[in-house]
CSV table of C-alpha atoms (C1' of nucleotides) in Angstrom, one decimal:
chain,number,residue,atom,x,y,z
A,218,MET,CA,225.0,134.1,90.1
A,219,PHE,CA,224.4,131.3,92.3
A,220,ASP,CA,223.0,131.9,95.9
A,221,MET,CA,223.7,129.3,98.3
A,222,GLU,CA,221.2,130.5,100.6
A,223,ARG,CA,218.7,129.9,98.1
A,224,MET,CA,218.8,126.2,98.9
A,225,GLU,CA,218.5,126.1,102.8
A,226,TRP,CA,215.4,126.6,103.0
A,227,SER,CA,213.8,123.4,101.1
A,228,LEU,CA,214.3,119.6,100.6
A,229,PRO,CA,216.9,117.6,101.4
A,230,LEU,CA,219.3,117.8,97.8
A,231,SER,CA,216.9,120.1,95.6
A,232,GLY,CA,217.7,123.9,95.4
A,233,ASN,CA,214.9,125.4,93.8
A,234,ASP,CA,215.8,127.7,90.9
A,235,GLY,CA,213.6,130.6,89.0
A,236,GLU,CA,212.4,131.8,92.4
A,237,ARG,CA,212.0,135.1,93.0
A,238,ARG,CA,213.5,137.8,95.1
A,239,ASP,CA,211.0,138.3,97.5
A,240,ALA,CA,209.7,135.2,97.8
A,241,SER,CA,213.1,133.8,98.7
A,242,ARG,CA,213.6,136.4,101.1
A,243,ASN,CA,210.1,136.1,102.4
A,244,ARG,CA,210.7,132.1,103.1
A,245,ARG,CA,214.0,133.1,104.7
A,246,LEU,CA,212.2,135.7,106.9
A,247,LEU,CA,209.0,133.2,107.6
A,248,LEU,CA,211.9,130.2,108.9
A,249,HIS,CA,213.4,132.6,111.0
A,250,ALA,CA,210.2,133.9,112.8
A,251,ALA,CA,209.0,130.3,113.4
A,252,SER,CA,212.1,128.6,114.7
A,253,THR,CA,212.3,131.5,116.8
A,254,ILE,CA,208.8,131.2,117.9
A,255,VAL,CA,209.6,127.2,118.5
A,256,ALA,CA,212.5,128.0,120.4
A,257,CYS,CA,211.3,130.6,122.8
A,258,SER,CA,207.5,129.3,123.3
A,259,GLY,CA,207.2,125.9,122.0
A,260,VAL,CA,205.6,123.8,119.3
A,261,ASP,CA,202.0,124.3,120.3
A,262,SER,CA,202.3,127.9,120.3
A,263,LEU,CA,203.0,128.3,116.9
A,264,THR,CA,200.1,129.9,115.0
A,265,MET,CA,200.5,131.2,111.0
A,266,ASP,CA,199.4,134.5,111.9
A,267,GLY,CA,202.1,134.8,114.8
A,268,VAL,CA,204.7,133.6,112.2
A,269,ALA,CA,203.1,135.9,110.1
A,270,ARG,CA,203.4,139.1,112.5
A,271,GLU,CA,206.8,138.0,113.6
A,272,ALA,CA,208.3,137.7,109.9
A,273,GLY,CA,206.3,141.0,108.9
A,274,VAL,CA,204.3,139.6,106.1
A,275,GLY,CA,200.8,138.9,105.3
A,276,LYS,CA,199.4,135.9,106.5
A,277,GLY,CA,198.5,134.2,102.7
A,278,THR,CA,202.1,134.6,102.2
A,279,VAL,CA,202.8,132.1,104.8
A,280,PHE,CA,200.5,129.5,103.1
A,281,ARG,CA,201.5,130.1,99.3
A,282,ARG,CA,205.4,129.4,100.5
A,283,PHE,CA,204.4,126.5,102.8
A,284,GLY,CA,200.8,125.2,102.0
A,285,SER,CA,199.9,124.4,105.7
A,286,ARG,CA,201.3,124.5,109.4
A,287,ALA,CA,202.2,121.0,108.6
A,288,GLY,CA,204.2,122.1,105.6
A,289,LEU,CA,205.8,125.1,107.7
A,290,MET,CA,206.6,122.0,110.3
A,291,GLN,CA,207.9,120.0,107.8
A,292,ALA,CA,210.4,122.5,106.6
A,293,LEU,CA,211.7,123.3,110.1
A,294,ALA,CA,212.3,119.9,110.5
A,295,ASP,CA,213.9,119.3,107.5
A,296,GLN,CA,216.1,122.6,108.0
A,297,THR,CA,217.4,120.5,111.1
A,298,GLY,CA,217.3,117.1,109.6
A,299,ARG,CA,219.9,118.2,106.9
A,300,THR,CA,222.9,117.5,108.9
A,301,PHE,CA,221.6,114.0,109.7
A,302,GLN,CA,220.7,113.1,106.3
A,303,GLU,CA,224.1,114.0,105.1
A,304,ALA,CA,225.4,112.2,107.8
A,305,PHE,CA,224.2,108.9,107.1
A,306,MET,CA,224.3,109.4,103.4
A,307,PHE,CA,228.1,110.5,102.8
A,308,GLY,CA,229.2,110.8,106.6
A,309,PRO,CA,231.7,108.4,108.2
A,310,PRO,CA,230.9,105.0,109.2
A,311,PRO,CA,228.9,103.2,110.9
A,312,LEU,CA,226.2,105.6,110.2
A,313,GLY,CA,227.5,106.5,106.5
A,314,PRO,CA,228.9,104.2,103.9
A,315,GLY,CA,231.9,102.0,104.7
A,316,ALA,CA,230.5,99.9,107.5
A,317,PRO,CA,228.4,96.8,106.7
A,318,ALA,CA,224.9,97.1,105.8
A,319,ARG,CA,223.5,95.6,109.4
A,320,GLU,CA,225.7,98.1,111.6
A,321,ARG,CA,224.9,101.1,109.1
A,322,LEU,CA,221.1,100.2,109.9
A,323,ARG,CA,221.8,99.8,113.7
A,324,ALA,CA,223.6,103.1,113.7
A,325,PHE,CA,220.7,104.3,111.9
A,326,GLY,CA,218.0,103.6,114.5
A,327,ALA,CA,220.3,105.1,117.3
A,328,ALA,CA,220.8,108.2,115.7
A,329,SER,CA,217.1,108.8,114.9
A,330,ILE,CA,216.3,108.3,118.4
A,331,ASP,CA,218.8,110.5,119.2
A,332,ARG,CA,217.5,113.0,116.6
A,333,LEU,CA,214.3,112.8,118.2
A,334,GLU,CA,214.8,113.6,121.4
A,335,VAL,CA,216.3,116.9,120.2
A,336,ASP,CA,213.3,117.9,117.7
A,337,GLY,CA,210.9,115.2,117.8
A,338,ARG,CA,208.2,117.6,118.5
A,339,VAL,CA,208.8,119.4,115.3
A,340,VAL,CA,208.7,116.5,113.5
A,341,ARG,CA,205.3,115.3,115.3
A,342,ALA,CA,204.2,118.5,114.8
A,343,ALA,CA,205.0,118.0,110.9
A,344,GLY,CA,202.7,115.4,110.1
A,345,SER,CA,199.6,115.5,108.4
A,346,PRO,CA,196.4,114.8,110.3
A,347,GLY,CA,196.3,110.7,111.1
A,348,GLY,CA,200.0,110.4,110.8
A,349,PRO,CA,203.4,111.6,109.2
A,350,ASP,CA,202.8,112.2,105.8
A,351,LEU,CA,204.2,109.1,104.1
A,352,ALA,CA,204.3,110.7,100.7
A,353,HIS,CA,206.7,113.5,101.4
A,354,PRO,CA,210.5,113.5,100.1
A,355,THR,CA,212.1,113.5,103.3
A,356,GLN,CA,210.5,110.2,104.0
A,357,ARG,CA,210.8,108.6,101.0
A,358,LEU,CA,214.8,109.4,101.1
A,359,VAL,CA,214.8,107.6,104.5
A,360,ARG,CA,212.9,104.3,103.2
A,361,LEU,CA,214.9,104.6,100.2
A,362,HIS,CA,217.9,104.4,102.4
A,363,LEU,CA,216.5,101.7,104.2
A,364,ILE,CA,215.8,99.6,101.1
A,365,MET,CA,219.2,99.9,99.9
A,366,LEU,CA,220.9,98.8,103.5
A,367,LEU,CA,218.0,95.8,103.7
A,368,ARG,CA,219.7,94.5,100.2
A,369,GLU,CA,222.6,95.1,100.8
A,370,ALA,CA,222.4,93.2,104.1
A,371,GLY,CA,221.1,90.3,101.8
A,372,VAL,CA,217.4,90.3,102.3
A,373,GLN,CA,215.5,88.6,99.5
A,374,GLY,CA,211.8,89.4,100.2
A,375,ASP,CA,209.8,92.7,100.1
A,376,SER,CA,212.5,95.1,101.1
A,377,GLU,CA,210.1,97.8,100.1
A,378,LEU,CA,207.6,97.4,103.0
A,379,ALA,CA,210.4,95.6,105.8
A,380,ALA,CA,211.4,99.5,105.1
A,381,TYR,CA,208.3,100.5,106.0
A,382,GLN,CA,208.0,98.6,109.0
A,383,LEU,CA,211.3,99.9,110.1
A,384,ALA,CA,210.3,103.7,109.4
A,385,ALA,CA,207.2,103.1,111.4
A,386,PHE,CA,208.9,102.2,114.7
A,387,LEU,CA,211.0,105.4,114.6
A,388,ASP,CA,208.0,107.7,114.3
A,389,ALA,CA,208.0,111.1,116.2
A,390,GLY,CA,204.9,110.1,117.8
A,391,LEU,CA,205.5,106.9,118.2
A,392,LEU,CA,208.8,107.4,119.9
A,393,LEU,CA,207.8,110.4,121.8
A,394,HIS,CA,205.2,108.2,123.1
A,395,LEU,CA,207.7,105.9,124.4
A,396,SER,CA,209.9,108.0,125.7
A,397,ASP,CA,208.1,110.5,127.2
A,398,ASP,CA,204.6,109.0,128.2
A,399,ARG,CA,206.0,105.6,129.0
A,400,GLY,CA,209.5,106.6,130.4
A,401,MET,CA,211.5,104.1,128.3
A,402,PRO,CA,215.0,104.8,128.2
A,403,ARG,CA,217.2,105.6,125.3
A,404,ALA,CA,219.1,102.1,125.6
A,405,ARG,CA,215.7,100.0,125.9
A,406,LEU,CA,214.5,101.8,122.5
A,407,VAL,CA,217.8,101.3,120.5
A,408,ARG,CA,217.9,97.6,121.4
A,409,ALA,CA,214.5,97.4,120.3
A,410,TRP,CA,215.3,98.4,117.3
A,411,ASN,CA,218.3,96.4,116.9
A,412,VAL,CA,216.1,93.4,117.5
A,413,LEU,CA,213.9,94.5,114.8
A,414,VAL,CA,216.6,95.4,112.3
A,415,ASP,CA,217.9,91.9,113.2
A,416,GLY,CA,214.7,90.1,112.8
A,417,LEU,CA,213.8,91.5,109.4
A,418,THR,CA,217.4,91.0,107.4
A,419,ASP,CA,217.7,87.2,109.2
B,1381,MET,CA,188.8,120.5,128.7
B,1382,PHE,CA,188.7,116.7,128.5
B,1383,ASP,CA,186.7,114.6,130.9
B,1384,MET,CA,188.7,111.4,131.4
B,1385,GLU,CA,185.9,109.4,133.0
B,1386,ARG,CA,183.7,110.1,130.4
B,1387,MET,CA,185.5,108.2,127.8
B,1388,GLU,CA,184.8,105.2,129.8
B,1389,TRP,CA,182.0,104.3,128.1
B,1390,SER,CA,184.0,103.5,125.2
B,1391,LEU,CA,186.0,101.1,126.5
B,1392,PRO,CA,185.7,98.1,124.4
B,1393,LEU,CA,184.0,96.0,126.7
B,1394,SER,CA,182.2,98.0,129.6
B,1395,GLY,CA,178.9,99.3,129.7
B,1396,ASN,CA,178.2,102.7,131.2
B,1397,ASP,CA,176.4,102.4,134.3
B,1398,GLY,CA,175.1,105.2,136.5
B,1399,GLU,CA,174.6,107.7,133.5
B,1400,ARG,CA,171.4,109.8,133.4
B,1401,ARG,CA,168.8,108.7,130.6
B,1402,ASP,CA,168.9,111.9,128.8
B,1403,ALA,CA,172.3,111.4,128.8
B,1404,SER,CA,172.3,107.6,127.5
B,1405,ARG,CA,169.3,108.7,124.9
B,1406,ASN,CA,171.4,111.7,123.6
B,1407,ARG,CA,174.9,109.6,123.2
B,1408,ARG,CA,173.1,107.0,121.1
B,1409,LEU,CA,171.6,110.1,118.9
B,1410,LEU,CA,174.5,111.1,118.1
B,1411,LEU,CA,176.4,108.0,117.4
B,1412,HIS,CA,173.9,106.9,115.2
B,1413,ALA,CA,173.9,110.6,113.4
B,1414,ALA,CA,177.0,110.5,112.9
B,1415,SER,CA,177.4,107.2,111.6
B,1416,THR,CA,175.0,108.4,109.4
B,1417,ILE,CA,176.8,111.3,108.0
B,1418,VAL,CA,179.9,109.3,107.8
B,1419,ALA,CA,177.9,106.7,105.5
B,1420,CYS,CA,176.3,109.1,103.4
B,1421,SER,CA,178.9,111.8,102.9
B,1422,GLY,CA,182.3,110.4,104.2
B,1423,VAL,CA,185.0,110.9,107.0
B,1424,ASP,CA,186.2,114.3,105.9
B,1425,SER,CA,182.6,116.1,105.7
B,1426,LEU,CA,181.6,115.2,109.1
B,1427,THR,CA,181.6,118.4,111.5
B,1428,MET,CA,180.4,118.8,114.8
B,1429,ASP,CA,178.0,121.4,114.3
B,1430,GLY,CA,176.6,119.2,111.9
B,1431,VAL,CA,176.4,115.7,114.0
B,1432,ALA,CA,174.8,118.0,116.7
B,1433,ARG,CA,172.1,119.4,114.5
B,1434,GLU,CA,171.4,115.8,112.8
B,1435,ALA,CA,170.9,114.6,115.8
B,1436,GLY,CA,168.5,117.6,117.1
B,1437,VAL,CA,170.8,118.5,120.2
B,1438,GLY,CA,173.4,121.1,121.0
B,1439,LYS,CA,176.8,121.3,119.9
B,1440,GLY,CA,178.3,121.2,123.7
B,1441,THR,CA,176.4,118.2,124.6
B,1442,VAL,CA,178.4,116.6,121.2
B,1443,PHE,CA,181.2,118.0,123.2
B,1444,ARG,CA,180.6,116.8,126.6
B,1445,ARG,CA,180.1,112.9,125.4
B,1446,PHE,CA,182.9,112.9,123.1
B,1447,GLY,CA,185.8,115.5,124.4
B,1448,SER,CA,186.9,116.2,120.6
B,1449,ARG,CA,186.5,115.5,117.1
B,1450,ALA,CA,188.9,112.0,117.2
B,1451,GLY,CA,187.1,111.4,120.3
B,1452,LEU,CA,183.8,111.0,118.2
B,1453,MET,CA,185.5,109.0,115.9
B,1454,GLN,CA,187.2,106.8,118.4
B,1455,ALA,CA,183.9,105.7,119.3
B,1456,LEU,CA,182.4,105.2,116.1
B,1457,ALA,CA,185.7,103.1,115.2
B,1458,ASP,CA,185.0,100.8,118.2
B,1459,GLN,CA,181.5,100.4,117.5
B,1460,THR,CA,182.3,99.0,114.2
B,1461,GLY,CA,185.8,97.3,116.1
B,1462,ARG,CA,183.6,95.7,119.1
B,1463,THR,CA,183.0,92.4,116.9
B,1464,PHE,CA,186.6,92.1,115.7
B,1465,GLN,CA,187.8,92.4,119.5
B,1466,GLU,CA,185.4,89.8,120.4
B,1467,ALA,CA,186.9,87.8,117.8
B,1468,PHE,CA,190.4,87.7,118.0
B,1469,MET,CA,189.8,87.4,122.2
B,1470,PHE,CA,186.9,84.8,122.5
B,1471,GLY,CA,186.3,83.5,118.7
B,1472,PRO,CA,187.0,80.8,117.1
B,1473,PRO,CA,190.9,80.0,115.8
B,1474,PRO,CA,193.1,80.7,114.3
B,1475,LEU,CA,192.0,84.2,115.6
B,1476,GLY,CA,190.8,83.2,118.7
B,1477,PRO,CA,192.0,81.1,121.3
B,1478,GLY,CA,192.6,77.4,120.3
B,1479,ALA,CA,195.2,77.6,117.5
B,1480,PRO,CA,199.2,78.0,118.1
B,1481,ALA,CA,200.4,81.8,118.9
B,1482,ARG,CA,202.2,82.2,116.1
B,1483,GLU,CA,199.2,80.9,113.8
B,1484,ARG,CA,197.0,83.5,115.9
B,1485,LEU,CA,199.0,86.5,115.1
B,1486,ARG,CA,199.3,85.9,111.4
B,1487,ALA,CA,195.4,85.6,111.8
B,1488,PHE,CA,195.8,88.6,113.8
B,1489,GLY,CA,197.3,90.4,110.9
B,1490,ALA,CA,195.1,89.7,107.8
B,1491,ALA,CA,191.9,90.3,110.0
B,1492,SER,CA,193.0,93.9,110.7
B,1493,ILE,CA,194.2,94.2,107.3
B,1494,ASP,CA,190.7,93.2,106.4
B,1495,ARG,CA,189.5,95.6,108.5
B,1496,LEU,CA,190.7,98.4,107.4
B,1497,GLU,CA,190.0,98.1,104.4
B,1498,VAL,CA,186.2,98.4,105.2
B,1499,ASP,CA,186.2,101.0,108.1
B,1500,GLY,CA,190.0,102.5,108.2
B,1501,ARG,CA,189.0,106.1,107.2
B,1502,VAL,CA,187.1,106.3,110.5
B,1503,VAL,CA,189.9,104.6,112.4
B,1504,ARG,CA,192.4,107.1,110.9
B,1505,ALA,CA,190.2,109.8,111.9
B,1506,ALA,CA,190.4,108.5,115.1
B,1507,GLY,CA,193.7,109.1,115.9
B,1508,SER,CA,194.9,112.2,117.3
B,1509,PRO,CA,196.9,115.2,114.9
B,1510,GLY,CA,200.1,113.4,114.7
B,1511,GLY,CA,199.6,110.0,115.0
B,1512,PRO,CA,197.1,107.4,117.0
B,1513,ASP,CA,195.9,107.6,120.5
B,1514,LEU,CA,198.5,105.2,121.6
B,1515,ALA,CA,197.2,105.8,125.1
B,1516,HIS,CA,193.4,105.1,124.3
B,1517,PRO,CA,191.8,101.6,125.9
B,1518,THR,CA,191.4,100.1,122.4
B,1519,GLN,CA,195.1,100.1,121.3
B,1520,ARG,CA,196.4,99.2,125.1
B,1521,LEU,CA,194.0,96.1,124.6
B,1522,VAL,CA,195.8,95.2,121.0
B,1523,ARG,CA,199.1,95.5,122.6
B,1524,LEU,CA,198.3,93.6,125.7
B,1525,HIS,CA,196.8,90.9,123.2
B,1526,LEU,CA,200.3,91.1,120.9
B,1527,ILE,CA,202.3,90.9,124.1
B,1528,MET,CA,200.7,87.4,124.7
B,1529,LEU,CA,200.5,86.2,121.8
B,1530,LEU,CA,204.3,86.9,121.1
B,1531,ARG,CA,205.4,85.7,124.8
B,1532,GLU,CA,203.6,82.4,124.2
B,1533,ALA,CA,205.3,82.0,121.1
B,1534,GLY,CA,208.5,81.7,122.8
B,1535,VAL,CA,209.7,85.7,122.8
B,1536,GLN,CA,211.9,86.2,125.7
B,1537,GLY,CA,212.9,89.7,124.7
B,1538,ASP,CA,211.1,93.2,125.1
B,1539,SER,CA,207.7,91.7,124.3
B,1540,GLU,CA,206.2,95.1,124.6
B,1541,LEU,CA,208.6,96.8,122.6
B,1542,ALA,CA,207.9,94.2,119.7
B,1543,ALA,CA,204.1,94.7,120.3
B,1544,TYR,CA,204.5,98.3,119.5
B,1545,GLN,CA,206.5,97.5,116.2
B,1546,LEU,CA,203.7,95.1,115.3
B,1547,ALA,CA,200.8,97.5,115.9
B,1548,ALA,CA,203.0,99.9,114.2
B,1549,PHE,CA,202.5,98.2,110.6
B,1550,LEU,CA,198.8,98.1,111.4
B,1551,ASP,CA,198.0,101.7,111.7
B,1552,ALA,CA,195.5,102.8,109.8
B,1553,GLY,CA,197.3,105.7,108.4
B,1554,LEU,CA,200.0,103.3,107.2
B,1555,LEU,CA,197.9,101.0,105.9
B,1556,LEU,CA,195.5,103.0,103.8
B,1557,HIS,CA,198.5,104.9,102.0
B,1558,LEU,CA,200.2,101.1,101.4
B,1559,SER,CA,196.6,100.4,100.2
B,1560,ASP,CA,195.4,103.8,98.2
B,1561,ASP,CA,198.2,105.8,97.4
B,1562,ARG,CA,201.0,103.0,96.7
B,1563,GLY,CA,198.3,100.5,95.1
B,1564,MET,CA,199.6,97.8,96.8
B,1565,PRO,CA,197.0,94.7,97.0
B,1566,ARG,CA,196.1,93.0,100.0
B,1567,ALA,CA,198.2,89.8,99.7
B,1568,ARG,CA,201.5,91.6,99.4
B,1569,LEU,CA,200.5,93.3,103.4
B,1570,VAL,CA,199.9,90.1,104.4
B,1571,ARG,CA,202.6,88.6,103.4
B,1572,ALA,CA,204.7,91.4,104.9
B,1573,TRP,CA,203.1,91.6,108.5
B,1574,ASN,CA,203.7,87.6,108.2
B,1575,VAL,CA,207.7,88.2,107.4
B,1576,LEU,CA,207.7,90.9,110.7
B,1577,VAL,CA,206.1,88.4,112.8
B,1578,ASP,CA,208.4,85.4,111.7
B,1579,GLY,CA,211.5,87.9,112.3
B,1580,LEU,CA,210.0,88.8,115.8
B,1581,THR,CA,209.6,85.6,116.9
B,1582,ASP,CA,212.6,84.1,115.8
C,1337,DG,C1',213.9,152.7,80.4
C,1338,DA,C1',208.9,152.2,79.4
C,1339,DA,C1',205.6,147.9,78.1
C,1340,DT,C1',203.7,143.9,79.9
C,1341,DA,C1',203.3,139.1,81.7
C,1342,DA,C1',203.6,136.4,85.9
C,1343,DA,C1',204.1,135.5,90.0
C,1344,DA,C1',203.7,137.2,94.4
C,1345,DC,C1',201.9,139.9,98.4
C,1346,DG,C1',198.7,141.2,102.1
C,1347,DG,C1',194.8,141.3,104.8
C,1348,DA,C1',189.7,140.5,104.7
C,1349,DC,C1',187.1,136.5,105.2
C,1350,DC,C1',185.2,131.8,105.8
C,1351,DA,C1',184.7,127.3,108.4
C,1352,DC,C1',185.1,124.6,111.8
C,1353,DA,C1',186.7,122.6,116.9
C,1354,DG,C1',187.0,123.6,120.9
C,1355,DT,C1',185.2,126.8,125.2
C,1356,DC,C1',182.0,128.6,128.8
C,1357,DC,C1',177.8,129.9,131.5
C,1358,DG,C1',173.1,130.6,132.6
C,1359,DG,C1',168.9,128.0,132.1
C,1360,DT,C1',167.1,123.2,132.5
C,1361,DT,C1',166.2,118.5,133.9
C,1362,DA,C1',166.2,114.1,136.1
C,1363,DA,C1',167.4,111.2,140.1
C,1364,DT,C1',167.6,111.4,145.3
C,1365,DG,C1',165.4,112.3,150.2
C,1366,DT,C1',161.8,113.3,152.9
D,476,DA,C1',154.3,114.9,145.9
D,477,DC,C1',158.3,118.2,146.8
D,478,DA,C1',162.6,120.6,147.3
D,479,DT,C1',167.4,119.5,146.6
D,480,DT,C1',171.6,118.9,144.4
D,481,DA,C1',174.4,117.4,140.7
D,482,DA,C1',174.3,116.6,136.0
D,483,DC,C1',173.4,118.1,131.8
D,484,DC,C1',171.8,120.9,127.9
D,485,DG,C1',171.9,124.5,124.2
D,486,DG,C1',173.8,127.8,121.6
D,487,DA,C1',176.4,132.1,121.6
D,488,DC,C1',181.4,133.0,121.8
D,489,DT,C1',186.7,132.8,120.4
D,490,DG,C1',191.1,131.3,118.5
D,491,DT,C1',193.3,128.9,114.6
D,492,DG,C1',193.7,126.9,109.7
D,493,DG,C1',193.1,127.8,105.4
D,494,DT,C1',191.0,130.7,101.0
D,495,DC,C1',190.1,134.6,97.9
D,496,DC,C1',191.1,138.4,95.0
D,497,DG,C1',192.4,143.4,94.0
D,498,DT,C1',196.8,145.4,94.8
D,499,DT,C1',202.0,145.4,94.3
D,500,DT,C1',206.4,143.8,92.4
D,501,DT,C1',209.4,141.4,90.1
D,502,DA,C1',211.4,140.0,85.4
D,503,DT,C1',211.5,140.1,80.9
D,504,DT,C1',211.6,142.2,76.1
D,505,DC,C1',211.8,145.9,73.3
DNA sequence: GAATAAAACGGACCACAGTCCGGTTAATGT
DNA sequence: ACATTAACCGGACTGTGGTCCGTTTTATTC
């Protein structure tokens, strides 16, 4: 039988098959516990022991499922970010397909900035020590999307590194610093993003 | 928890005055011990206890001087990076003053990339969890320099955010990922930097 | 439905970052 | 030289991330 719930937890577009039922159940319990704690007490006060206790499982289970604190955060972020991913891949223009590539790039930046104002702290906490986990599927998906749009916009050069450059500006840590510590308004960030896009698409 | 005043010492171009002699001696001992450990066993195997033991002081002393592990790393990185800072501020062209702004920008990127191939791992470890410490004087100095060059190159728009965008690509975590994990050669990174500079300076 | 293998569970255990406070040492004034 | 004070020192202590391994649960096979 096909279990829709089983697909919720994880990566953007991959179900995970052949998982035991207790494992699946515990994963849901853990994610729920984690999001409860975050919503209630903030990201910083989330400890792995706390999540385990809240979910009523052992600590080892948390680490088996998510590997590390960052992994758990990543899972949380993916859960929230799933709608965003579907929006820019399959949703209506200008974010989704149907609009000119450069407009889609602009929309992508604006949407990312808006998203980070909502759950940016979780996304930031999802990074390994020393920046975001650039090898994680979610990050790769974003870069792949950017590459596609850049090519479609007529970029001839190294679109892969251009995608890295674009994604670097949308990093949660950077945007939160600009927004919170430096007090820069959303509009200014969006404008800067557009300038960057224009600069890289010539 | 953390005394900002005590961080002043690590400021790129400031001597620290009014410091007690034992404190000064211990700081030197600690920095030496830290760089020894890093050179010998790598960044990851540097522990605060280890540094304290190697230097022959108590653990509390390490934290009083450097505030945190990241602070100690930052101090190490600054020690090495000081020559670099002097080079791009006062050294010969094209890195230092005397060359056209755009050439200086190109040279700055190339020099940063070369530098990171040497002690990038220390610089990366100098970041707080969730990216580099963007509020640290060293980071600010880099951005200030970039802003100056951008303005000098005729950029009319938001040069402050443009500087953030440039600096984001030179982030140690990102460059090490591209170089080590993705196997991108130096030349390609330099080329991408130049494209970015050209894009942002119109 | 029982045997078996594989996978998951749990919590004791470890290492390390960061804190705290009583004791000590260096600078200053007399 | 001595007293005073402020800063520094050290190492015991705590909280948390992460590991390990004996035990329990699930799925499969006969």
